[in-house]
Amino acid sequence: MPHKVRIALDAMGGDHGPSVVVPGAELSLLRHPDIEFVLYGDRAVIEPLLGAHPRLAAAVRLVHTDVAVKMDDKPSQALRYGRWKSSMWLAIDAVKKGEADVAVSAGNTGALMAMAKFNLKTMAGIERPAIAALWPTLKGESIVLDVGATIGADARHLVDLAAMGSAMARVLFDLDRPTVGFLNIGVEEVKGLEEVREAGQILRERPLPHLDYVGFVEGDDIGKGTVDVVVTEGFAGNIALKTAEGTARQIAQYLRNAMSRTWRAKLGYLLARAAFRTLADKMDPRKVNGGVFLGLNGIVIKSHGGTDVEGLAAAIDLGYDMVRYELLAKIGETLRRDGRESQAQGAAS
Amino acid sequence: MPHKVRIALDAMGGDHGPSVVVPGAELSLLRHPDIEFVLYGDRAVIEPLLGAHPRLAAAVRLVHTDVAVKMDDKPSQALRYGRWKSSMWLAIDAVKKGEADVAVSAGNTGALMAMAKFNLKTMAGIERPAIAALWPTLKGESIVLDVGATIGADARHLVDLAAMGSAMARVLFDLDRPTVGFLNIGVEEVKGLEEVREAGQILRERPLPHLDYVGFVEGDDIGKGTVDVVVTEGFAGNIALKTAEGTARQIAQYLRNAMSRTWRAKLGYLLARAAFRTLADKMDPRKVNGGVFLGLNGIVIKSHGGTDVEGLAAAIDLGYDMVRYELLAKIGETLRRDGRESQAQGAAS
């Protein structure tokens, strides 16, 4: 790819706005000098920050807007007053107009998804968008989707999610045929949700070339890293993601409490400090920050709203990878080569 | 309650059968000398074990059967050959016949639920059973249900789950009005699943006297202990439970790896060993072993199949508490005093 990776940044997004977005962008730029940024937001706040980050300033075009979507706006509210003019809208619109390759925002998820859907529209053949998350596992990382874009999924949508998730795994993990499993439960007679069984049948009967379908997985398989791509509808996926985050925080708290209780524990903690740092690093949610919106005519990355400079840089890095390793082309390839077949299959059944 | 607590035990259930069930029962008996056991299973295996556990032997009646449900049987298979005669069936049947107050089994969940439903039937006014789990939190413990008995739930069933879960919380946590929340996701415009919103509306408009409905909770609220009772349908509930178990095991593995990497870490580990034991204790899944089947005309407790003596004793302890503190009466109270109202409400809407 000869040209630079052009990233549109919603500078006003997130709990901390430009004070995190600007240094986060500079951090990512140091790792990827071939990024060009367009920043959307309040010039009066952003310009002084750019003054303090001269390396970034040299790679940035700043587009002023007064309007910023608030973190607690409802999507419909945000669309009403923020369309055409908010920093969030403008970042997405840059992707739509071909002025940027990817938009990154730490703003409100619902508003970002509503604007992205409204402006970019879903890809041909894809009915509903999804959010894919990177999930640290015992083997490395997996992709889990959908973690909350759309509630409920028929078999057809689950197969689309499998195709899109595997394209993302090819980009991120440099695999030709990522392993894919459908999240299910093993208690009922005929194993779990009907739509999930039906989707499994579609993939078993008509295997897709860029995807190694391995069957059903259960909740505890996610952390084990049993498959590269875990596919589920957005309600269960969001609950799985938040439950795992909650469990990780809970155990970290137990650990802190245990290590500060006695002088022996404190001394042990001091000696093992490097090991605890390794552990904290493993558990660091900032390292895997960034949800990828899939199924739209353009790439949008959602960063956690409360993240810091390191986390925001990770979200930008993720957007960079999606562009550099051609996520959209890979999804298109999967859908062109495979999707029509299974679409025909879906229509026939 | 003047009489003893009579517990029917499926001695053949679980990965280890009588070699765990017999000592587990003795351990629980030491904590609750007012238990009387009926053990169902293979006399040739159980009798020698009872010989080695004389205190238990004095409190046990042994009923021989050759038939045991296997851990990987399908529920329909288990019902076909195991009805009337398997150790699992006989334990449930003792509850049905009023010869025992509760049945405990570490056998296959699907088969146990199928037999319990078939034999005990659902309570008047309850359409589908549920499995409730105890969940360790930062504040103590919460109850989460349904963790996998039934896939999907309409608003009416979610309200039933709230009523049954709060009755269980009254038993276990000695509360008059446990706090209850519906598990939901916060991304979509009108907050999550329609059935969940509708159930929330029912509880807001017609509050139940033994239940403090606080609204929606998200996945990360479970570990925080935001509410005493977290209500969801069985698919999402099972995925939340297994995802949390997987995350806990994953972090424990990270911790073991980190603590064995360098001599400083190893020394630190030795010094802080007591603290690590406290942590391991906090994370010990055996301490909260036991799922409670709710909504049936009788109490059935499901222990993890792979648990050890300590875990099995915890499941028996749980069954003991459910009987001693009158779970069924408390559920009946809630359903009689509250359920009919909301049933009428459901019918009217």
JSON list of C-alpha atoms in Angstrom, two decimals, chain A residues 116-312:
[
{"chain": "A", "resi": 116, "resn": "ALA", "atom": "CA", "xyz": [-22.01, 5.03, 11.47]},
{"chain": "A", "resi": 117, "resn": "LYS", "atom": "CA", "xyz": [-25.06, 3.03, 10.35]},
{"chain": "A", "resi": 118, "resn": "PHE", "atom": "CA", "xyz": [-26.88, 6.12, 9.15]},
{"chain": "A", "resi": 119, "resn": "ASN", "atom": "CA", "xyz": [-23.96, 7.51, 7.20]},
{"chain": "A", "resi": 120, "resn": "LEU", "atom": "CA", "xyz": [-21.95, 4.51, 5.99]},
{"chain": "A", "resi": 121, "resn": "LYS", "atom": "CA", "xyz": [-24.84, 2.03, 5.59]},
{"chain": "A", "resi": 122, "resn": "THR", "atom": "CA", "xyz": [-24.41, -1.72, 5.85]},
{"chain": "A", "resi": 123, "resn": "MET", "atom": "CA", "xyz": [-22.40, -3.62, 3.24]},
{"chain": "A", "resi": 124, "resn": "ALA", "atom": "CA", "xyz": [-24.22, -5.34, 0.40]},
{"chain": "A", "resi": 125, "resn": "GLY", "atom": "CA", "xyz": [-25.51, -8.67, 1.71]},
{"chain": "A", "resi": 126, "resn": "ILE", "atom": "CA", "xyz": [-25.12, -7.73, 5.38]},
{"chain": "A", "resi": 127, "resn": "GLU", "atom": "CA", "xyz": [-28.30, -6.78, 7.16]},
{"chain": "A", "resi": 128, "resn": "ARG", "atom": "CA", "xyz": [-27.05, -5.64, 10.54]},
{"chain": "A", "resi": 129, "resn": "PRO", "atom": "CA", "xyz": [-23.73, -4.36, 11.85]},
{"chain": "A", "resi": 130, "resn": "ALA", "atom": "CA", "xyz": [-21.72, -5.93, 14.68]},
{"chain": "A", "resi": 131, "resn": "ILE", "atom": "CA", "xyz": [-19.05, -4.91, 17.15]},
{"chain": "A", "resi": 132, "resn": "ALA", "atom": "CA", "xyz": [-16.02, -7.19, 17.40]},
{"chain": "A", "resi": 133, "resn": "ALA", "atom": "CA", "xyz": [-13.77, -7.18, 20.45]},
{"chain": "A", "resi": 134, "resn": "LEU", "atom": "CA", "xyz": [-10.26, -8.50, 20.99]},
{"chain": "A", "resi": 135, "resn": "TRP", "atom": "CA", "xyz": [-10.21, -10.89, 23.95]},
{"chain": "A", "resi": 136, "resn": "PRO", "atom": "CA", "xyz": [-7.00, -11.91, 25.74]},
{"chain": "A", "resi": 137, "resn": "THR", "atom": "CA", "xyz": [-6.81, -15.70, 26.22]},
{"chain": "A", "resi": 138, "resn": "LEU", "atom": "CA", "xyz": [-4.41, -18.28, 27.63]},
{"chain": "A", "resi": 139, "resn": "LYS", "atom": "CA", "xyz": [-3.14, -18.86, 24.09]},
{"chain": "A", "resi": 140, "resn": "GLY", "atom": "CA", "xyz": [-2.91, -15.19, 23.03]},
{"chain": "A", "resi": 141, "resn": "GLU", "atom": "CA", "xyz": [-5.91, -13.35, 21.68]},
{"chain": "A", "resi": 142, "resn": "SER", "atom": "CA", "xyz": [-9.25, -14.21, 20.14]},
{"chain": "A", "resi": 143, "resn": "ILE", "atom": "CA", "xyz": [-11.95, -12.16, 18.46]},
{"chain": "A", "resi": 144, "resn": "VAL", "atom": "CA", "xyz": [-15.42, -12.18, 19.97]},
{"chain": "A", "resi": 145, "resn": "LEU", "atom": "CA", "xyz": [-18.42, -10.76, 18.11]},
{"chain": "A", "resi": 146, "resn": "ASP", "atom": "CA", "xyz": [-21.08, -9.38, 18.34]},
{"chain": "A", "resi": 147, "resn": "VAL", "atom": "CA", "xyz": [-20.47, -7.71, 21.71]},
{"chain": "A", "resi": 148, "resn": "GLY", "atom": "CA", "xyz": [-23.49, -5.46, 21.61]},
{"chain": "A", "resi": 149, "resn": "ALA", "atom": "CA", "xyz": [-24.40, -3.86, 18.30]},
{"chain": "A", "resi": 150, "resn": "THR", "atom": "CA", "xyz": [-27.55, -5.88, 17.61]},
{"chain": "A", "resi": 151, "resn": "ILE", "atom": "CA", "xyz": [-29.78, -7.96, 19.85]},
{"chain": "A", "resi": 152, "resn": "GLY", "atom": "CA", "xyz": [-30.72, -11.40, 18.54]},
{"chain": "A", "resi": 153, "resn": "ALA", "atom": "CA", "xyz": [-29.51, -13.10, 15.37]},
{"chain": "A", "resi": 154, "resn": "ASP", "atom": "CA", "xyz": [-30.95, -15.60, 12.95]},
{"chain": "A", "resi": 155, "resn": "ALA", "atom": "CA", "xyz": [-28.77, -18.34, 11.47]},
{"chain": "A", "resi": 156, "resn": "ARG", "atom": "CA", "xyz": [-28.00, -16.25, 8.42]},
{"chain": "A", "resi": 157, "resn": "HIS", "atom": "CA", "xyz": [-26.71, -13.32, 10.52]},
{"chain": "A", "resi": 158, "resn": "LEU", "atom": "CA", "xyz": [-24.61, -15.70, 12.64]},
{"chain": "A", "resi": 159, "resn": "VAL", "atom": "CA", "xyz": [-22.97, -17.01, 9.45]},
{"chain": "A", "resi": 160, "resn": "ASP", "atom": "CA", "xyz": [-22.29, -13.40, 8.37]},
{"chain": "A", "resi": 161, "resn": "LEU", "atom": "CA", "xyz": [-20.72, -12.74, 11.76]},
{"chain": "A", "resi": 162, "resn": "ALA", "atom": "CA", "xyz": [-18.52, -15.82, 11.29]},
{"chain": "A", "resi": 163, "resn": "ALA", "atom": "CA", "xyz": [-17.40, -14.55, 7.87]},
{"chain": "A", "resi": 164, "resn": "MET", "atom": "CA", "xyz": [-16.64, -11.03, 9.13]},
{"chain": "A", "resi": 165, "resn": "GLY", "atom": "CA", "xyz": [-14.95, -12.21, 12.32]},
{"chain": "A", "resi": 166, "resn": "SER", "atom": "CA", "xyz": [-12.72, -14.59, 10.41]},
{"chain": "A", "resi": 167, "resn": "ALA", "atom": "CA", "xyz": [-11.73, -11.79, 8.01]},
{"chain": "A", "resi": 168, "resn": "MET", "atom": "CA", "xyz": [-10.72, -9.71, 11.04]},
{"chain": "A", "resi": 169, "resn": "ALA", "atom": "CA", "xyz": [-8.76, -12.66, 12.45]},
{"chain": "A", "resi": 170, "resn": "ARG", "atom": "CA", "xyz": [-6.91, -13.01, 9.14]},
{"chain": "A", "resi": 171, "resn": "VAL", "atom": "CA", "xyz": [-5.95, -9.32, 9.41]},
{"chain": "A", "resi": 172, "resn": "LEU", "atom": "CA", "xyz": [-4.88, -9.39, 13.03]},
{"chain": "A", "resi": 173, "resn": "PHE", "atom": "CA", "xyz": [-3.44, -12.85, 13.53]},
{"chain": "A", "resi": 174, "resn": "ASP", "atom": "CA", "xyz": [-2.05, -13.39, 10.04]},
{"chain": "A", "resi": 175, "resn": "LEU", "atom": "CA", "xyz": [-3.88, -16.70, 9.60]},
{"chain": "A", "resi": 176, "resn": "ASP", "atom": "CA", "xyz": [-5.23, -18.13, 6.39]},
{"chain": "A", "resi": 177, "resn": "ARG", "atom": "CA", "xyz": [-8.10, -20.08, 7.97]},
{"chain": "A", "resi": 178, "resn": "PRO", "atom": "CA", "xyz": [-8.90, -18.93, 11.51]},
{"chain": "A", "resi": 179, "resn": "THR", "atom": "CA", "xyz": [-10.84, -21.40, 13.68]},
{"chain": "A", "resi": 180, "resn": "VAL", "atom": "CA", "xyz": [-14.40, -20.29, 14.37]},
{"chain": "A", "resi": 181, "resn": "GLY", "atom": "CA", "xyz": [-16.92, -21.50, 16.98]},
{"chain": "A", "resi": 182, "resn": "PHE", "atom": "CA", "xyz": [-20.48, -20.55, 17.83]},
{"chain": "A", "resi": 183, "resn": "LEU", "atom": "CA", "xyz": [-21.09, -19.71, 21.48]},
{"chain": "A", "resi": 184, "resn": "ASN", "atom": "CA", "xyz": [-23.73, -22.06, 22.84]},
{"chain": "A", "resi": 185, "resn": "ILE", "atom": "CA", "xyz": [-24.82, -23.84, 25.99]},
{"chain": "A", "resi": 186, "resn": "GLY", "atom": "CA", "xyz": [-24.67, -27.55, 26.51]},
{"chain": "A", "resi": 187, "resn": "VAL", "atom": "CA", "xyz": [-27.53, -28.24, 28.86]},
{"chain": "A", "resi": 188, "resn": "GLU", "atom": "CA", "xyz": [-30.65, -28.78, 26.80]},
{"chain": "A", "resi": 189, "resn": "GLU", "atom": "CA", "xyz": [-31.41, -31.96, 24.92]},
{"chain": "A", "resi": 190, "resn": "VAL", "atom": "CA", "xyz": [-30.60, -30.72, 21.47]},
{"chain": "A", "resi": 191, "resn": "LYS", "atom": "CA", "xyz": [-27.77, -28.45, 22.53]},
{"chain": "A", "resi": 192, "resn": "GLY", "atom": "CA", "xyz": [-28.80, -24.92, 22.92]},
{"chain": "A", "resi": 193, "resn": "LEU", "atom": "CA", "xyz": [-30.27, -22.24, 20.77]},
{"chain": "A", "resi": 194, "resn": "GLU", "atom": "CA", "xyz": [-32.04, -23.25, 17.56]},
{"chain": "A", "resi": 195, "resn": "GLU", "atom": "CA", "xyz": [-30.56, -20.43, 15.44]},
{"chain": "A", "resi": 196, "resn": "VAL", "atom": "CA", "xyz": [-27.09, -21.44, 16.58]},
{"chain": "A", "resi": 197, "resn": "ARG", "atom": "CA", "xyz": [-27.64, -25.07, 15.62]},
{"chain": "A", "resi": 198, "resn": "GLU", "atom": "CA", "xyz": [-28.96, -24.00, 12.25]},
{"chain": "A", "resi": 199, "resn": "ALA", "atom": "CA", "xyz": [-25.96, -21.71, 11.63]},
{"chain": "A", "resi": 200, "resn": "GLY", "atom": "CA", "xyz": [-23.64, -24.56, 12.57]},
{"chain": "A", "resi": 201, "resn": "GLN", "atom": "CA", "xyz": [-25.38, -26.79, 10.08]},
{"chain": "A", "resi": 202, "resn": "ILE", "atom": "CA", "xyz": [-24.95, -24.22, 7.30]},
{"chain": "A", "resi": 203, "resn": "LEU", "atom": "CA", "xyz": [-21.21, -23.97, 7.95]},
{"chain": "A", "resi": 204, "resn": "ARG", "atom": "CA", "xyz": [-20.80, -27.75, 8.24]},
{"chain": "A", "resi": 205, "resn": "GLU", "atom": "CA", "xyz": [-22.68, -28.47, 5.05]},
{"chain": "A", "resi": 206, "resn": "ARG", "atom": "CA", "xyz": [-21.10, -25.70, 2.98]},
{"chain": "A", "resi": 207, "resn": "PRO", "atom": "CA", "xyz": [-17.67, -24.98, 4.48]},
{"chain": "A", "resi": 208, "resn": "LEU", "atom": "CA", "xyz": [-16.23, -21.55, 3.77]},
{"chain": "A", "resi": 209, "resn": "PRO", "atom": "CA", "xyz": [-12.71, -21.47, 2.35]},
{"chain": "A", "resi": 210, "resn": "HIS", "atom": "CA", "xyz": [-11.22, -18.83, 4.68]},
{"chain": "A", "resi": 211, "resn": "LEU", "atom": "CA", "xyz": [-12.71, -20.21, 7.84]},
{"chain": "A", "resi": 212, "resn": "ASP", "atom": "CA", "xyz": [-12.21, -23.39, 9.84]},
{"chain": "A", "resi": 213, "resn": "TYR", "atom": "CA", "xyz": [-15.55, -24.03, 11.54]},
{"chain": "A", "resi": 214, "resn": "VAL", "atom": "CA", "xyz": [-15.00, -26.21, 14.61]},
{"chain": "A", "resi": 215, "resn": "GLY", "atom": "CA", "xyz": [-18.48, -26.33, 16.18]},
{"chain": "A", "resi": 216, "resn": "PHE", "atom": "CA", "xyz": [-19.96, -25.01, 19.41]},
{"chain": "A", "resi": 217, "resn": "VAL", "atom": "CA", "xyz": [-17.97, -23.50, 22.23]},
{"chain": "A", "resi": 218, "resn": "GLU", "atom": "CA", "xyz": [-19.12, -22.62, 25.74]},
{"chain": "A", "resi": 219, "resn": "GLY", "atom": "CA", "xyz": [-18.43, -19.54, 27.86]},
{"chain": "A", "resi": 220, "resn": "ASP", "atom": "CA", "xyz": [-15.31, -20.98, 29.48]},
{"chain": "A", "resi": 221, "resn": "ASP", "atom": "CA", "xyz": [-13.77, -21.71, 26.08]},
{"chain": "A", "resi": 222, "resn": "ILE", "atom": "CA", "xyz": [-13.35, -17.99, 25.39]},
{"chain": "A", "resi": 223, "resn": "GLY", "atom": "CA", "xyz": [-10.62, -17.49, 28.00]},
{"chain": "A", "resi": 224, "resn": "LYS", "atom": "CA", "xyz": [-8.99, -20.80, 27.06]},
{"chain": "A", "resi": 225, "resn": "GLY", "atom": "CA", "xyz": [-8.54, -19.58, 23.50]},
{"chain": "A", "resi": 226, "resn": "THR", "atom": "CA", "xyz": [-10.22, -22.70, 22.09]},
{"chain": "A", "resi": 227, "resn": "VAL", "atom": "CA", "xyz": [-10.97, -20.88, 18.81]},
{"chain": "A", "resi": 228, "resn": "ASP", "atom": "CA", "xyz": [-9.67, -17.75, 17.08]},
{"chain": "A", "resi": 229, "resn": "VAL", "atom": "CA", "xyz": [-13.17, -16.35, 16.52]},
{"chain": "A", "resi": 230, "resn": "VAL", "atom": "CA", "xyz": [-16.10, -16.73, 18.93]},
{"chain": "A", "resi": 231, "resn": "VAL", "atom": "CA", "xyz": [-19.45, -15.88, 17.31]},
{"chain": "A", "resi": 232, "resn": "THR", "atom": "CA", "xyz": [-22.64, -14.96, 19.17]},
{"chain": "A", "resi": 233, "resn": "GLU", "atom": "CA", "xyz": [-25.49, -12.47, 18.97]},
{"chain": "A", "resi": 234, "resn": "GLY", "atom": "CA", "xyz": [-25.07, -9.09, 20.65]},
{"chain": "A", "resi": 235, "resn": "PHE", "atom": "CA", "xyz": [-27.01, -9.63, 23.86]},
{"chain": "A", "resi": 236, "resn": "ALA", "atom": "CA", "xyz": [-25.13, -12.72, 25.06]},
{"chain": "A", "resi": 237, "resn": "GLY", "atom": "CA", "xyz": [-21.87, -11.32, 23.64]},
{"chain": "A", "resi": 238, "resn": "ASN", "atom": "CA", "xyz": [-22.17, -8.07, 25.56]},
{"chain": "A", "resi": 239, "resn": "ILE", "atom": "CA", "xyz": [-23.02, -9.93, 28.76]},
{"chain": "A", "resi": 240, "resn": "ALA", "atom": "CA", "xyz": [-20.06, -12.27, 28.29]},
{"chain": "A", "resi": 241, "resn": "LEU", "atom": "CA", "xyz": [-17.68, -9.34, 27.71]},
{"chain": "A", "resi": 242, "resn": "LYS", "atom": "CA", "xyz": [-18.88, -7.29, 30.68]},
{"chain": "A", "resi": 243, "resn": "THR", "atom": "CA", "xyz": [-19.02, -10.33, 32.95]},
{"chain": "A", "resi": 244, "resn": "ALA", "atom": "CA", "xyz": [-15.40, -11.18, 32.11]},
{"chain": "A", "resi": 245, "resn": "GLU", "atom": "CA", "xyz": [-14.33, -7.56, 32.72]},
{"chain": "A", "resi": 246, "resn": "GLY", "atom": "CA", "xyz": [-16.17, -7.61, 36.04]},
{"chain": "A", "resi": 247, "resn": "THR", "atom": "CA", "xyz": [-14.58, -10.90, 37.07]},
{"chain": "A", "resi": 248, "resn": "ALA", "atom": "CA", "xyz": [-11.10, -9.65, 36.20]},
{"chain": "A", "resi": 249, "resn": "ARG", "atom": "CA", "xyz": [-11.62, -6.49, 38.29]},
{"chain": "A", "resi": 250, "resn": "GLN", "atom": "CA", "xyz": [-13.05, -8.55, 41.14]},
{"chain": "A", "resi": 251, "resn": "ILE", "atom": "CA", "xyz": [-10.02, -10.87, 41.26]},
{"chain": "A", "resi": 252, "resn": "ALA", "atom": "CA", "xyz": [-7.59, -7.93, 40.97]},
{"chain": "A", "resi": 253, "resn": "GLN", "atom": "CA", "xyz": [-9.33, -6.42, 44.01]},
{"chain": "A", "resi": 254, "resn": "TYR", "atom": "CA", "xyz": [-9.10, -9.71, 45.95]},
{"chain": "A", "resi": 255, "resn": "LEU", "atom": "CA", "xyz": [-5.40, -9.83, 45.10]},
{"chain": "A", "resi": 256, "resn": "ARG", "atom": "CA", "xyz": [-4.78, -6.25, 46.26]},
{"chain": "A", "resi": 257, "resn": "ASN", "atom": "CA", "xyz": [-6.63, -6.94, 49.50]},
{"chain": "A", "resi": 258, "resn": "ALA", "atom": "CA", "xyz": [-4.71, -10.16, 50.13]},
{"chain": "A", "resi": 259, "resn": "MET", "atom": "CA", "xyz": [-1.30, -8.57, 49.41]},
{"chain": "A", "resi": 260, "resn": "SER", "atom": "CA", "xyz": [-1.80, -5.66, 51.80]},
{"chain": "A", "resi": 261, "resn": "ARG", "atom": "CA", "xyz": [-3.06, -7.62, 54.80]},
{"chain": "A", "resi": 262, "resn": "THR", "atom": "CA", "xyz": [0.17, -8.65, 56.59]},
{"chain": "A", "resi": 263, "resn": "TRP", "atom": "CA", "xyz": [3.80, -7.51, 56.58]},
{"chain": "A", "resi": 264, "resn": "ARG", "atom": "CA", "xyz": [4.84, -10.89, 55.14]},
{"chain": "A", "resi": 265, "resn": "ALA", "atom": "CA", "xyz": [2.40, -10.46, 52.28]},
{"chain": "A", "resi": 266, "resn": "LYS", "atom": "CA", "xyz": [3.62, -6.89, 51.70]},
{"chain": "A", "resi": 267, "resn": "LEU", "atom": "CA", "xyz": [7.25, -8.03, 51.67]},
{"chain": "A", "resi": 268, "resn": "GLY", "atom": "CA", "xyz": [6.37, -10.88, 49.34]},
{"chain": "A", "resi": 269, "resn": "TYR", "atom": "CA", "xyz": [4.60, -8.42, 47.10]},
{"chain": "A", "resi": 270, "resn": "LEU", "atom": "CA", "xyz": [7.70, -6.19, 46.97]},
{"chain": "A", "resi": 271, "resn": "LEU", "atom": "CA", "xyz": [9.93, -9.12, 46.03]},
{"chain": "A", "resi": 272, "resn": "ALA", "atom": "CA", "xyz": [7.54, -10.37, 43.39]},
{"chain": "A", "resi": 273, "resn": "ARG", "atom": "CA", "xyz": [6.79, -6.89, 42.09]},
{"chain": "A", "resi": 274, "resn": "ALA", "atom": "CA", "xyz": [8.10, -7.59, 38.61]},
{"chain": "A", "resi": 275, "resn": "ALA", "atom": "CA", "xyz": [5.94, -10.69, 38.42]},
{"chain": "A", "resi": 276, "resn": "PHE", "atom": "CA", "xyz": [2.89, -8.71, 39.53]},
{"chain": "A", "resi": 277, "resn": "ARG", "atom": "CA", "xyz": [3.69, -6.16, 36.85]},
{"chain": "A", "resi": 278, "resn": "THR", "atom": "CA", "xyz": [3.74, -8.95, 34.25]},
{"chain": "A", "resi": 279, "resn": "LEU", "atom": "CA", "xyz": [0.38, -10.09, 35.56]},
{"chain": "A", "resi": 280, "resn": "ALA", "atom": "CA", "xyz": [-1.07, -6.58, 35.55]},
{"chain": "A", "resi": 281, "resn": "ASP", "atom": "CA", "xyz": [0.19, -6.22, 32.02]},
{"chain": "A", "resi": 282, "resn": "LYS", "atom": "CA", "xyz": [-1.55, -9.45, 30.99]},
{"chain": "A", "resi": 283, "resn": "MET", "atom": "CA", "xyz": [-4.77, -8.23, 32.56]},
{"chain": "A", "resi": 284, "resn": "ASP", "atom": "CA", "xyz": [-4.44, -4.66, 31.29]},
{"chain": "A", "resi": 285, "resn": "PRO", "atom": "CA", "xyz": [-7.68, -3.83, 29.50]},
{"chain": "A", "resi": 286, "resn": "ARG", "atom": "CA", "xyz": [-5.95, -0.92, 27.73]},
{"chain": "A", "resi": 287, "resn": "LYS", "atom": "CA", "xyz": [-3.83, -3.31, 25.71]},
{"chain": "A", "resi": 288, "resn": "VAL", "atom": "CA", "xyz": [-6.86, -4.72, 23.94]},
{"chain": "A", "resi": 289, "resn": "ASN", "atom": "CA", "xyz": [-8.85, -1.49, 23.80]},
{"chain": "A", "resi": 290, "resn": "GLY", "atom": "CA", "xyz": [-10.97, -0.93, 20.74]},
{"chain": "A", "resi": 291, "resn": "GLY", "atom": "CA", "xyz": [-14.12, -2.46, 19.31]},
{"chain": "A", "resi": 292, "resn": "VAL", "atom": "CA", "xyz": [-14.29, -2.79, 15.54]},
{"chain": "A", "resi": 293, "resn": "PHE", "atom": "CA", "xyz": [-17.61, -1.99, 13.86]},
{"chain": "A", "resi": 294, "resn": "LEU", "atom": "CA", "xyz": [-18.13, -4.64, 11.20]},
{"chain": "A", "resi": 295, "resn": "GLY", "atom": "CA", "xyz": [-20.61, -4.88, 8.34]},
{"chain": "A", "resi": 296, "resn": "LEU", "atom": "CA", "xyz": [-20.53, -1.21, 7.32]},
{"chain": "A", "resi": 297, "resn": "ASN", "atom": "CA", "xyz": [-19.12, 0.42, 4.19]},
{"chain": "A", "resi": 298, "resn": "GLY", "atom": "CA", "xyz": [-16.15, 1.76, 6.09]},
{"chain": "A", "resi": 299, "resn": "ILE", "atom": "CA", "xyz": [-14.16, 1.02, 9.22]},
{"chain": "A", "resi": 300, "resn": "VAL", "atom": "CA", "xyz": [-15.02, 2.62, 12.55]},
{"chain": "A", "resi": 301, "resn": "ILE", "atom": "CA", "xyz": [-13.18, 1.89, 15.78]},
{"chain": "A", "resi": 302, "resn": "LYS", "atom": "CA", "xyz": [-14.77, 2.48, 19.16]},
{"chain": "A", "resi": 303, "resn": "SER", "atom": "CA", "xyz": [-12.38, 3.09, 22.06]},
{"chain": "A", "resi": 304, "resn": "HIS", "atom": "CA", "xyz": [-13.51, 2.69, 25.68]},
{"chain": "A", "resi": 305, "resn": "GLY", "atom": "CA", "xyz": [-14.76, 6.09, 26.86]},
{"chain": "A", "resi": 306, "resn": "GLY", "atom": "CA", "xyz": [-12.79, 6.02, 30.10]},
{"chain": "A", "resi": 307, "resn": "THR", "atom": "CA", "xyz": [-9.46, 4.93, 28.66]},
{"chain": "A", "resi": 308, "resn": "ASP", "atom": "CA", "xyz": [-6.17, 6.77, 29.01]},
{"chain": "A", "resi": 309, "resn": "VAL", "atom": "CA", "xyz": [-3.44, 7.74, 26.55]},
{"chain": "A", "resi": 310, "resn": "GLU", "atom": "CA", "xyz": [-2.09, 4.18, 26.24]},
{"chain": "A", "resi": 311, "resn": "GLY", "atom": "CA", "xyz": [-5.57, 2.77, 25.67]},
{"chain": "A", "resi": 312, "resn": "LEU", "atom": "CA", "xyz": [-6.47, 5.36, 23.09]}
]
